[in-house]
Tab-separated table of C-alpha atoms in Angstrom:
chain	number	residue	atom	x	y	z
Y	28	UNK	CA	-0.006	0.020	-0.039
Y	29	UNK	CA	1.334	3.426	-0.973
Y	30	UNK	CA	0.940	6.830	0.635
Y	31	UNK	CA	-0.941	9.556	-1.168
Y	32	UNK	CA	1.485	12.489	-1.328
Y	33	UNK	CA	0.547	16.131	-1.174
Y	34	UNK	CA	1.904	18.745	-3.600
Y	35	UNK	CA	5.668	19.220	-3.304
Y	36	UNK	CA	5.905	16.278	-0.911
Y	37	UNK	CA	8.147	13.177	-1.238
Y	38	UNK	CA	8.885	10.185	0.987
Y	39	UNK	CA	12.253	10.116	2.716
Y	40	UNK	CA	11.978	6.695	4.464
Y	41	UNK	CA	9.437	3.891	4.931
Y	42	UNK	CA	9.948	1.109	7.418
Y	43	UNK	CA	8.345	-2.251	7.967
Y	44	UNK	CA	7.844	-4.619	10.814
Y	45	UNK	CA	10.845	-6.349	12.179
Y	46	UNK	CA	11.325	-10.050	11.725
Y	47	UNK	CA	10.614	-10.329	15.519
Y	48	UNK	CA	6.862	-9.974	15.033
Y	49	UNK	CA	6.859	-13.051	12.697
Y	50	UNK	CA	8.641	-15.456	15.056
Y	51	UNK	CA	5.604	-16.626	17.010
Y	52	UNK	CA	3.201	-16.726	14.045
Y	53	UNK	CA	5.820	-18.666	12.028
Y	54	UNK	CA	6.184	-21.117	14.955
Y	55	UNK	CA	2.429	-21.739	14.904
Y	56	UNK	CA	2.473	-22.033	11.108
Y	57	UNK	CA	5.170	-24.732	11.312
Y	58	UNK	CA	3.199	-26.680	13.961
Y	59	UNK	CA	0.128	-26.525	11.687
Y	60	UNK	CA	2.120	-27.969	8.780
Y	61	UNK	CA	3.362	-30.894	11.032
Y	62	UNK	CA	-0.268	-31.541	11.959
Y	63	UNK	CA	-1.278	-31.592	8.367
Y	64	UNK	CA	1.504	-34.050	7.521
Y	65	UNK	CA	0.414	-36.197	10.505
Y	66	UNK	CA	-3.050	-36.436	8.979
Y	67	UNK	CA	-1.868	-37.088	5.529
Y	68	UNK	CA	0.342	-39.953	6.785
Y	69	UNK	CA	-2.898	-41.927	7.668
Y	70	UNK	CA	-1.922	-42.439	11.347
Y	71	UNK	CA	-5.367	-41.263	12.635
Y	72	UNK	CA	-7.510	-42.793	9.925
Y	73	UNK	CA	-10.646	-44.482	11.396
Y	74	UNK	CA	-10.482	-42.721	14.756
Y	75	UNK	CA	-13.788	-40.906	15.649
Y	76	UNK	CA	-14.649	-38.503	18.454
Y	77	UNK	CA	-18.219	-38.236	19.884
Y	78	UNK	CA	-18.985	-34.851	21.208
Y	79	UNK	CA	-22.615	-33.819	22.175
Y	80	UNK	CA	-24.123	-36.696	20.190
Y	81	UNK	CA	-22.061	-35.654	17.155
Y	82	UNK	CA	-19.497	-38.015	15.808
Y	83	UNK	CA	-16.541	-36.460	13.906
Y	84	UNK	CA	-13.385	-37.965	12.770
Y	85	UNK	CA	-10.181	-37.161	14.617
Y	86	UNK	CA	-8.442	-36.302	11.394
Y	87	UNK	CA	-10.909	-33.552	10.560
Y	88	UNK	CA	-10.404	-32.018	14.023
Y	89	UNK	CA	-6.630	-31.951	13.411
Y	90	UNK	CA	-7.069	-30.420	10.027
Y	91	UNK	CA	-9.354	-27.715	11.392
Y	92	UNK	CA	-6.809	-26.952	14.207
Y	93	UNK	CA	-3.960	-26.754	11.762
Y	94	UNK	CA	-5.877	-24.303	9.660
Y	95	UNK	CA	-6.443	-22.186	12.726
Y	96	UNK	CA	-2.757	-22.166	13.343
Y	97	UNK	CA	-2.118	-20.760	9.842
Y	98	UNK	CA	-4.230	-17.722	10.488
Y	99	UNK	CA	-1.842	-15.612	12.684
Y	100	UNK	CA	1.010	-15.888	10.190
Y	101	UNK	CA	-1.125	-14.813	7.192
Y	102	UNK	CA	-2.758	-12.123	9.266
Y	103	UNK	CA	0.607	-10.659	10.210
Y	104	UNK	CA	1.871	-10.794	6.694
Y	105	UNK	CA	-1.245	-8.927	5.408
Y	106	UNK	CA	-0.935	-6.398	8.252
Y	107	UNK	CA	2.634	-5.736	7.293
Y	108	UNK	CA	1.667	-5.295	3.648
Y	109	UNK	CA	-1.096	-2.847	4.293
Y	110	UNK	CA	0.532	-0.785	7.076
Y	111	UNK	CA	2.411	2.431	6.371
Y	112	UNK	CA	5.189	3.865	8.548
Y	113	UNK	CA	6.570	6.753	6.423
Y	114	UNK	CA	8.540	9.992	6.882
Y	115	UNK	CA	8.178	12.665	4.294
Y	116	UNK	CA	9.529	16.260	4.021
Y	117	UNK	CA	6.315	17.389	5.656
Y	118	UNK	CA	4.980	14.881	8.080
Y	119	UNK	CA	5.179	11.469	9.740
Y	120	UNK	CA	2.374	9.242	8.593
Y	121	UNK	CA	1.253	6.022	10.429
Y	122	UNK	CA	-1.389	3.650	9.190
Y	123	UNK	CA	-2.211	0.343	10.804
Y	124	UNK	CA	-4.993	-2.174	10.643
Y	125	UNK	CA	-6.814	-4.551	8.227
Y	126	UNK	CA	-10.480	-4.326	9.418
Y	127	UNK	CA	-10.234	-1.456	11.896
Y	128	UNK	CA	-7.897	1.137	10.451
Y	129	UNK	CA	-5.973	3.603	12.614
Y	130	UNK	CA	-4.224	6.530	11.028
Y	131	UNK	CA	-1.939	9.208	12.409
Y	132	UNK	CA	-0.811	12.236	10.406
Y	133	UNK	CA	1.866	14.193	12.429
Y	134	UNK	CA	3.254	17.486	10.993
Y	135	UNK	CA	7.016	17.731	11.537
Y	136	UNK	CA	6.514	21.229	13.096
Y	137	UNK	CA	4.500	19.721	15.979
Y	138	UNK	CA	7.089	17.006	16.984
Y	139	UNK	CA	9.188	17.950	20.116
Y	140	UNK	CA	11.212	14.718	20.603
Y	141	UNK	CA	11.910	11.233	19.201
Y	142	UNK	CA	13.025	8.375	21.292
Y	143	UNK	CA	13.903	4.655	20.835
Y	144	UNK	CA	13.237	1.879	23.337
Y	145	UNK	CA	14.604	-1.645	22.961
Y	146	UNK	CA	14.270	-4.783	25.015
Y	147	UNK	CA	16.691	-7.746	24.793
Y	148	UNK	CA	14.688	-9.585	22.111
Y	149	UNK	CA	14.304	-6.442	19.964
Y	150	UNK	CA	18.094	-5.851	20.177
Y	151	UNK	CA	18.699	-9.364	18.937
Y	152	UNK	CA	16.447	-8.793	15.851
Y	153	UNK	CA	17.552	-5.220	15.218
Y	154	UNK	CA	14.114	-3.897	16.080
Y	155	UNK	CA	12.856	-1.203	18.386
Y	156	UNK	CA	9.919	0.977	19.431
Y	157	UNK	CA	9.953	4.544	18.165
Y	158	UNK	CA	8.282	7.015	20.491
Y	159	UNK	CA	7.211	10.294	19.015
Y	160	UNK	CA	6.494	13.179	21.456
Y	161	UNK	CA	3.964	15.612	20.146
Y	162	UNK	CA	2.992	18.914	21.711
Y	163	UNK	CA	3.603	18.094	25.365
Y	164	UNK	CA	4.862	15.293	27.616
Y	165	UNK	CA	1.461	13.577	27.776
Y	166	UNK	CA	0.953	13.261	24.010
Y	167	UNK	CA	3.066	10.420	22.783
Y	168	UNK	CA	2.764	8.070	19.812
Y	169	UNK	CA	4.490	4.737	19.891
Y	170	UNK	CA	5.390	2.707	16.786
Y	171	UNK	CA	6.012	-0.881	17.926
Y	172	UNK	CA	8.706	-3.364	16.629
Y	173	UNK	CA	9.880	-1.368	13.560
Y	174	UNK	CA	12.902	-2.384	11.461
Y	175	UNK	CA	15.873	0.045	11.474
Y	176	UNK	CA	14.529	2.288	14.336
Y	177	UNK	CA	17.632	4.466	14.546
Y	178	UNK	CA	17.498	5.277	10.880
Y	179	UNK	CA	13.785	6.053	11.140
Y	180	UNK	CA	14.420	8.386	14.156
Y	181	UNK	CA	17.402	10.106	12.454
Y	182	UNK	CA	15.353	10.689	9.384
Y	183	UNK	CA	12.597	12.451	11.407
Y	184	UNK	CA	15.049	14.517	13.143
Y	185	UNK	CA	16.893	15.687	9.944
Y	186	UNK	CA	13.473	16.334	8.309
Y	187	UNK	CA	12.549	18.668	11.204
Y	188	UNK	CA	15.888	20.487	10.786
Y	189	UNK	CA	15.486	20.798	7.066
Y	190	UNK	CA	11.906	22.238	7.602
Y	191	UNK	CA	13.227	24.782	10.104
Y	192	UNK	CA	15.977	25.856	7.682
Y	193	UNK	CA	13.360	26.322	4.855
Y	194	UNK	CA	11.091	28.335	7.173
Y	195	UNK	CA	14.034	30.592	8.275
Y	196	UNK	CA	14.934	31.132	4.546
Y	197	UNK	CA	11.321	32.079	3.728
Y	198	UNK	CA	11.306	34.601	6.634
Y	199	UNK	CA	14.541	36.010	5.414
Y	200	UNK	CA	13.257	36.457	1.893
Y	201	UNK	CA	10.001	38.039	3.316
Y	202	UNK	CA	12.050	40.497	5.406
Y	203	UNK	CA	14.048	41.513	2.370
Y	204	UNK	CA	11.029	41.971	0.231
Y	205	UNK	CA	9.566	44.358	2.851
Y	206	UNK	CA	12.739	46.540	2.722
Y	207	UNK	CA	12.352	49.454	0.052
Y	208	UNK	CA	14.261	48.439	-2.985
Y	209	UNK	CA	14.818	44.986	-1.608
Y	210	UNK	CA	18.239	43.629	-0.615
Y	211	UNK	CA	20.005	45.679	-3.348
Y	212	UNK	CA	19.072	48.931	-1.570
Y	213	UNK	CA	20.867	47.946	1.621
Y	214	UNK	CA	24.113	49.833	2.289
Y	215	UNK	CA	26.130	48.841	5.391
Y	216	UNK	CA	27.680	51.195	7.870
Y	217	UNK	CA	31.196	52.446	7.102
Y	218	UNK	CA	33.349	52.799	10.198
Y	219	UNK	CA	35.503	55.481	8.628
Y	220	UNK	CA	33.014	57.633	6.714
Y	221	UNK	CA	29.882	56.693	8.547
Y	222	UNK	CA	26.640	56.140	6.620
Y	223	UNK	CA	26.558	57.031	2.935
Y	224	UNK	CA	26.560	60.777	2.403
Y	225	UNK	CA	23.435	60.753	0.338
Y	226	UNK	CA	21.415	59.618	3.353
Y	227	UNK	CA	22.290	62.897	5.094
Y	228	UNK	CA	21.968	65.246	2.204
Y	229	UNK	CA	18.233	65.177	1.794
Y	230	UNK	CA	17.472	68.292	3.695
Y	231	UNK	CA	20.135	67.287	6.298
Y	232	UNK	CA	23.257	68.904	7.674
Y	233	UNK	CA	26.343	67.039	6.480
Y	234	UNK	CA	27.824	69.370	3.925
Y	235	UNK	CA	28.048	73.207	3.562
Y	236	UNK	CA	25.640	73.114	0.637
Y	237	UNK	CA	23.027	71.575	2.863
Y	238	UNK	CA	23.378	74.377	5.355
Y	239	UNK	CA	22.661	76.910	2.703
Y	240	UNK	CA	19.839	75.015	0.939
Y	241	UNK	CA	16.967	74.419	3.274
Y	242	UNK	CA	19.265	73.501	6.207
Y	243	UNK	CA	20.644	75.537	9.100
Y	244	UNK	CA	22.080	78.989	8.019
Y	245	UNK	CA	24.518	80.424	10.657
Y	246	UNK	CA	24.508	83.896	8.910
Y	247	UNK	CA	20.937	84.685	9.667
Y	248	UNK	CA	21.814	85.445	13.399
């Protein structure tokens, strides 16, 4: 499943579940296969079970149980295929669920901190939980058992930094656009000569000509 991008948006990283989450479902899957092979071998042929006046064959019970053991593995595989853990240049997007879908759309500007927690089994599989702090200390979003958690965290932090740099650049350009004449009209202060002479000569007092043309005239006293 792919993320629907907004204008001028692109995906920086997308992570999946770690292999850790497939260990237990895969174990059940293997047990189910062994049970199916046990039935196919004919070792339980002719054995019936009576339950509530209903007679069923033992082999059918084993087949039904083995099918049930297959479900967790296929469910987890489908969940991993449909989920989205993505970081773009604008947001962190989280989507989970097959029947009941849960979505989180977190703007980068609202993220205050990103942390990683790992237990012993997660460290063995290179997995980790990524905890995103939004707004205040009480608002946290945890992404469980993701692969490459440090790379995911570092991408979020670098994306926040890039967004701040872009915002500072836009503010700088806005301030320059508000200055008359833009950035080309700016003339820095000269330590030897002071400000440019033209800034003082518009009805000012810097040169003798300005004293005699609309400025202060000492001869009138």
